[in-house]
Amino acid sequence: MSTYIDVARETATTSKAARPAGLGEIMPALIFVGIFFIVPVVALLLRSVLEPVVGFGNYAELLGSATYLKIFANTFIVSGLVTAISLLIGFPVAWTLAIMPTRLASVIFAVLLLSMWTNLLARTYAWMVLLQRTGLINKMLIGMGLIDRPLPLVNNLTGVTIGMTYIMLPFIILPLYGVIKKIDPAILQAAALCGANRWQCLTRVLLPLAARGMVAGALMVFVMSLGYYVTPSLLGGTANMMLAELIAQFVQSLVNWGMGGAAALVLLVVTLSLYAVQLRLFGVQNTGGR
Amino acid sequence: MKRTIALAAFAAIMAVSGTAKAETMVFTSWGGTTQDAQKVAWANPFADKTGTVVAQDGPTDYGKLKAMVEAGQVSWDVVDVEGDYAAQAGKDGLLEKLDFSVIDKSKLDPRFVTDYSVGSFYYSFVIGCNADAVSACPKTWADLFDTAKFPGKRTFYKWSAPGVIEAALLADGVPADKLYPLDLDRAFKKLDTIKSDIIWWSSGAQSQQLLASAEAPFGSLWNGRMTALAASGIKTETSWEQNITAADSLVIPKGAPNLETAMKFIALATSAQPQADLAKATGYAPINIDSAKLMDPATAKTLPDQQTASQVNASMKYWAENRDEIGKRWYAWQAK
């Protein structure tokens, strides 16, 4: 653990040499962010403490109810699962892409990006058709005699995890690829020459060097998953609802904006805290998810 | 020849200036086949009659409606909403009072008329079944709640609205005339017994997909969706036993930009012929009592207004008063 943090710290320190641009030059951007991001967030914050009555009643209700706490827990469990699985699948893919001939790699990249650019709803519905009890996967497994009864793959946690992992994979592969590509293969050769076996090469050399990319990608996937709406609402059941669905319910169906605002702010605070943790550990340079 | 060209040019100029002068208004509904039908049955004749172009928007979004009214920036003139929401929104001051000197309510089904809304169409929750997929179809709500007699997944409407709670109580043996006030504890207890066998549908199209693919071979569906499924060639069975009616309503958001035109549009939309046309296209019932006469009897027979023998009316009044409370409990129960 400490090895890669040291490596990262070093990089972070050296990068501090680059000073930020003058304030005047970024003024338009600041104004834009102020009007279209800060003001609405403040308005939301106000609603959450003003509606329907002044006070912190909405927060008390949100954090005091077992149902809502379960939804928070669900949100974290799903996001954690999706992040972990994306890392497990994404790392070997990024590694393979980094060491394969550039032309072949660019073809695979094209496939990856194409899937990213395909309409989210279409992709999610496609999973629904594949995963449902009468869907392709279950029919195939039954046809092959592997199972007698269809597996419950959709309208539950399994469905959400599969669908979201699929959508998040590019977001972890791309930053990982960027980091791994920069690792000099000679370092691995050197390690091997010094007597490291393959496992040691991976755990003592490659993983520490790729750690920045892994953390950046993992954090991005985790944070994106926390606020995801479409995929969980289509592939999940009501019993494992996530926070974004709860917010949509408050805003659209119950038209209770106080509660909706409170839930949205809790989500925002969690997201910002995670971001702060990453900033502290890895510095501003490496959080962009390259 | 020259004269023809001149005439054509004249006509073109008239047409252009006609369009430039033409009023526009915005009608918002739920999208899909229902809104397509509303456009054909209501908006097109309205445009022909008044020259007003009716722009279509959607889907209906209660959050958006509230935001527009609060901000004083309303872009919708007439909105198709659920009946229980209409009653509540009227009370909450989000809607314009309707002008019944323009809209003739003497011919409208009084169940669906309030100061702020008139019916748009009415529908029933029926027990739908894919007869190809199962050996026997459930006939009553009690059947649909009986997982021993009818094993498998069943589908119900996901959102908090009249229909499912009533069905649960009827299945539990509550007499139809003793439904209200709803015994929520009892309803949720009954729903608990089948909770793990429910797949929720959140849109009409999804309910059809679930039934057609036999993902959930039976469930509680809007009758119009069953009509459409049957027409698509799937062997279906629909049980009207204790069909539960609810209505959509037409409302005008407070501060709508074309108030007078909006009243006229509602007046036309709820008149006999447009209501009959919509019913023909959707399988939902007209809310104008003169419409049935204008339809061919074979079609009229398939509509909810002909299924009154064992019909149960969901109480919009009760729902309007308790919508928030029920909604909170409903979603909390679902998430449990």
XYZ file of C-alpha atoms in Angstrom, chain B:
336
model
C -51.697 28.709 -67.304
C -50.612 32.108 -66.137
C -53.721 32.420 -64.105
C -53.092 29.129 -62.413
C -49.621 30.239 -61.420
C -50.933 33.529 -60.155
C -53.584 31.717 -58.180
C -51.098 29.300 -56.792
C -48.829 32.161 -55.797
C -51.745 33.936 -54.159
C -52.706 30.801 -52.298
C -49.132 30.322 -51.187
C -48.947 33.866 -49.865
C -52.237 33.415 -48.060
C -51.027 30.152 -46.616
C -47.814 31.748 -45.394
C -49.545 34.730 -43.874
C -52.131 32.334 -42.474
C -49.430 30.368 -40.696
C -47.776 33.513 -39.458
C -51.001 34.664 -37.882
C -52.004 31.246 -36.621
C -52.159 30.874 -32.893
C -50.332 28.052 -31.236
C -50.875 26.234 -27.999
C -49.131 23.348 -26.302
C -50.785 20.082 -25.329
C -48.845 17.768 -23.050
C -49.619 14.128 -22.482
C -47.906 10.811 -21.778
C -46.473 10.093 -25.212
C -46.780 6.770 -26.978
C -49.851 5.476 -28.728
C -52.253 7.323 -26.437
C -50.870 10.762 -27.238
C -50.729 9.879 -30.945
C -54.421 9.108 -30.738
C -55.136 12.319 -28.843
C -53.381 14.252 -31.562
C -55.472 12.667 -34.287
C -58.782 12.754 -32.427
C -58.468 16.167 -30.771
C -55.604 18.338 -31.981
C -56.146 17.881 -35.700
C -59.872 18.744 -35.700
C -59.142 21.639 -33.346
C -56.569 22.998 -35.780
C -59.016 22.584 -38.676
C -61.779 24.339 -36.815
C -59.923 27.212 -35.183
C -56.693 27.484 -37.132
C -54.784 27.037 -33.906
C -51.705 24.886 -34.199
C -51.539 22.444 -31.322
C -47.918 21.625 -30.499
C -47.391 18.333 -28.723
C -45.123 18.023 -25.720
C -44.513 15.339 -23.156
C -44.340 13.234 -21.217
C -46.390 14.713 -18.400
C -44.167 15.439 -15.435
C -45.704 16.692 -12.176
C -42.362 18.024 -10.962
C -41.986 20.060 -14.130
C -45.541 21.360 -13.936
C -44.983 22.579 -10.395
C -41.655 24.161 -11.348
C -43.269 26.033 -14.244
C -46.116 27.387 -12.150
C -43.839 28.438 -9.304
C -41.415 30.158 -11.644
C -44.266 31.856 -13.514
C -42.859 30.435 -16.744
C -45.589 28.115 -17.916
C -45.171 26.685 -21.404
C -47.946 24.094 -21.264
C -51.564 25.067 -21.976
C -53.431 21.811 -21.518
C -51.996 18.815 -19.702
C -53.247 15.242 -19.463
C -52.728 14.113 -15.860
C -53.973 11.314 -13.620
C -57.319 12.052 -11.999
C -56.111 11.849 -8.428
C -53.269 14.237 -9.183
C -55.691 16.683 -10.834
C -57.819 16.822 -7.718
C -54.787 17.388 -5.505
C -53.091 19.948 -7.761
C -56.337 21.929 -7.954
C -56.399 22.160 -4.177
C -52.725 23.134 -4.106
C -53.339 26.114 -6.380
C -51.359 24.800 -9.341
C -54.277 24.846 -11.783
C -56.587 27.334 -13.468
C -60.302 27.064 -12.715
C -62.120 25.769 -15.765
C -64.652 27.984 -17.494
C -67.811 25.907 -17.779
C -69.466 28.517 -19.966
C -67.012 27.384 -22.649
C -66.818 23.722 -21.675
C -70.218 22.037 -21.677
C -70.171 19.794 -18.671
C -73.788 18.713 -18.908
C -72.756 15.827 -21.153
C -69.669 14.823 -19.187
C -69.543 11.902 -16.798
C -69.858 13.713 -13.442
C -67.488 11.254 -11.752
C -64.629 12.937 -13.552
C -65.532 16.633 -13.292
C -64.073 19.023 -10.703
C -63.680 22.812 -10.668
C -60.192 22.397 -12.052
C -60.410 19.357 -14.276
C -62.555 17.294 -16.588
C -62.036 13.707 -17.618
C -59.754 13.001 -20.529
C -60.645 9.351 -20.956
C -61.218 6.602 -18.496
C -59.654 3.241 -18.179
C -59.886 0.124 -16.120
C -57.310 -1.989 -14.436
C -58.240 -5.448 -15.663
C -56.737 -8.881 -15.104
C -54.762 -9.600 -18.233
C -53.271 -12.933 -19.125
C -51.135 -14.465 -21.864
C -53.214 -17.554 -22.545
C -50.469 -19.210 -24.593
C -48.045 -19.175 -21.713
C -50.134 -20.686 -18.932
C -52.611 -23.506 -18.586
C -55.171 -21.417 -16.712
C -55.762 -17.702 -16.449
C -56.668 -15.927 -13.204
C -60.207 -14.564 -13.307
C -60.502 -12.587 -10.094
C -58.228 -10.409 -7.979
C -58.206 -13.216 -5.430
C -56.867 -15.505 -8.176
C -54.171 -13.027 -9.082
C -53.066 -12.957 -5.441
C -53.143 -16.740 -5.172
C -49.633 -17.989 -5.908
C -50.532 -21.591 -5.081
C -53.255 -21.819 -7.717
C -51.484 -19.546 -10.192
C -47.741 -19.889 -9.706
C -45.371 -17.535 -11.508
C -44.606 -13.869 -11.729
C -47.409 -11.307 -11.965
C -47.084 -7.707 -12.948
C -48.559 -4.630 -11.288
C -48.363 -0.862 -11.794
C -45.248 0.453 -10.098
C -46.261 3.985 -9.163
C -48.411 5.065 -6.301
C -51.833 5.490 -7.892
C -55.359 4.134 -7.604
C -55.531 0.485 -8.633
C -53.180 -1.910 -6.888
C -54.174 -1.172 -3.295
C -57.838 -1.515 -4.249
C -57.052 -4.816 -5.980
C -55.282 -6.144 -2.890
C -58.238 -5.284 -0.659
C -60.750 -6.803 -3.067
C -58.598 -9.935 -3.236
C -58.617 -10.055 0.549
C -62.399 -10.070 0.547
C -63.260 -6.452 1.234
C -66.660 -5.719 -0.376
C -66.406 -3.212 -3.232
C -68.675 -0.704 -1.501
C -66.591 -0.813 1.694
C -63.234 -0.040 0.063
C -62.985 3.549 1.227
C -61.370 4.753 3.366
C -58.662 2.315 2.280
C -57.377 -0.009 4.977
C -53.719 0.436 4.068
C -52.372 -1.932 6.713
C -54.564 -4.703 5.422
C -53.669 -3.932 1.803
C -49.938 -4.013 2.429
C -50.290 -7.214 4.423
C -52.053 -8.789 1.463
C -49.463 -7.430 -0.950
C -46.704 -8.863 1.242
C -47.970 -12.346 0.440
C -47.061 -11.976 -3.241
C -44.321 -9.385 -3.035
C -41.510 -11.630 -4.255
C -43.647 -12.685 -7.227
C -44.352 -9.174 -8.472
C -42.577 -7.601 -11.410
C -43.542 -3.932 -11.538
C -44.397 -2.221 -14.783
C -43.637 1.453 -14.968
C -45.047 2.191 -18.420
C -47.851 0.777 -20.521
C -45.422 -0.488 -23.124
C -43.515 -2.377 -20.461
C -46.663 -4.080 -19.209
C -47.298 -5.361 -22.720
C -43.724 -6.539 -23.119
C -43.842 -8.435 -19.816
C -47.061 -10.174 -20.723
C -46.156 -10.930 -24.335
C -42.766 -12.391 -23.440
C -44.415 -14.334 -20.602
C -41.838 -12.831 -18.268
C -44.940 -12.209 -16.176
C -47.749 -14.145 -17.865
C -50.502 -12.311 -16.004
C -51.129 -9.170 -14.019
C -53.112 -6.023 -13.585
C -52.992 -3.932 -16.750
C -54.747 -0.988 -18.325
C -57.551 -2.377 -20.471
C -56.390 -0.443 -23.556
C -53.052 -2.207 -23.463
C -54.818 -5.570 -23.447
C -56.910 -4.511 -26.453
C -53.726 -3.590 -28.306
C -52.017 -6.844 -27.317
C -54.946 -8.893 -28.534
C -54.873 -6.982 -31.806
C -51.194 -7.808 -32.232
C -52.060 -11.497 -32.481
C -51.140 -12.762 -29.039
C -53.670 -15.097 -27.490
C -54.819 -13.119 -24.494
C -57.553 -13.327 -21.943
C -58.954 -10.308 -20.170
C -61.063 -10.640 -17.065
C -63.288 -7.657 -16.340
C -64.334 -9.120 -12.993
C -64.272 -6.165 -10.561
C -62.377 -4.012 -13.058
C -61.099 -0.940 -11.259
C -61.692 2.331 -13.031
C -59.622 5.446 -12.855
C -59.515 8.404 -15.181
C -57.042 10.727 -16.737
C -57.975 14.373 -16.530
C -57.367 17.469 -18.600
C -56.087 20.465 -16.672
C -54.693 23.930 -17.351
C -51.615 24.901 -15.307
C -51.955 28.213 -13.471
C -50.527 30.974 -15.692
C -50.878 29.057 -18.946
C -50.037 31.454 -21.797
C -53.127 30.744 -23.934
C -55.871 30.433 -21.391
C -58.850 31.072 -23.671
C -57.587 28.780 -26.401
C -56.892 26.124 -23.793
C -60.543 26.263 -22.610
C -61.722 25.915 -26.201
C -59.412 22.984 -26.752
C -60.754 21.181 -23.694
C -64.307 21.950 -24.845
C -63.617 20.257 -28.175
C -61.602 17.378 -26.720
C -64.431 16.439 -24.374
C -67.199 16.774 -26.947
C -68.948 13.687 -28.261
C -67.244 12.953 -31.593
C -63.598 13.542 -30.565
C -64.198 11.443 -27.463
C -65.649 8.666 -29.593
C -62.702 8.860 -31.980
C -60.206 8.626 -29.156
C -62.009 5.666 -27.624
C -61.973 3.849 -30.962
C -58.239 4.383 -31.303
C -57.197 3.531 -27.752
C -59.678 1.133 -26.225
C -60.258 3.546 -23.359
C -63.736 4.767 -22.569
C -65.118 8.173 -23.510
C -66.114 10.499 -20.666
C -68.803 12.146 -22.802
C -72.071 10.309 -22.338
C -73.140 10.919 -25.955
C -70.055 9.311 -27.471
C -71.149 5.694 -27.260
C -73.978 6.384 -29.747
C -71.420 7.520 -32.290
C -69.411 4.330 -32.188
C -70.073 1.024 -33.810
C -71.560 -1.313 -31.196
C -68.848 -3.950 -31.588
C -66.157 -1.476 -30.545
C -68.258 0.134 -27.867
C -68.787 -3.261 -26.278
C -65.071 -3.678 -25.560
C -64.774 -0.444 -23.586
C -64.751 -0.068 -19.806
C -67.998 1.902 -19.801
C -69.780 -1.242 -20.967
C -68.241 -3.333 -18.202
C -70.158 -1.770 -15.383
C -71.720 -4.976 -14.054
C -68.932 -5.660 -11.574
C -67.074 -2.394 -11.952
C -65.332 -0.792 -9.010
C -64.768 2.944 -9.061
C -61.524 4.101 -7.528
C -62.346 7.181 -5.487
C -60.458 10.148 -6.924
C -61.653 12.238 -4.010
C -60.163 9.889 -1.449
C -56.935 9.646 -3.390
C -56.644 13.397 -3.816
C -56.887 13.844 -0.065
C -54.484 11.054 0.820
C -52.154 10.968 -2.154
C -49.022 12.100 -0.270
C -49.601 9.829 2.660
C -50.272 6.751 0.518
C -47.368 7.586 -1.786
C -44.916 7.722 1.070
C -46.059 4.409 2.483
C -46.233 2.819 -0.939
C -42.659 3.599 -1.910
C -41.355 2.758 1.541
C -43.097 -0.603 1.336
C -41.724 -1.264 -2.146
C -38.182 -0.459 -1.033
C -38.384 -2.711 2.028
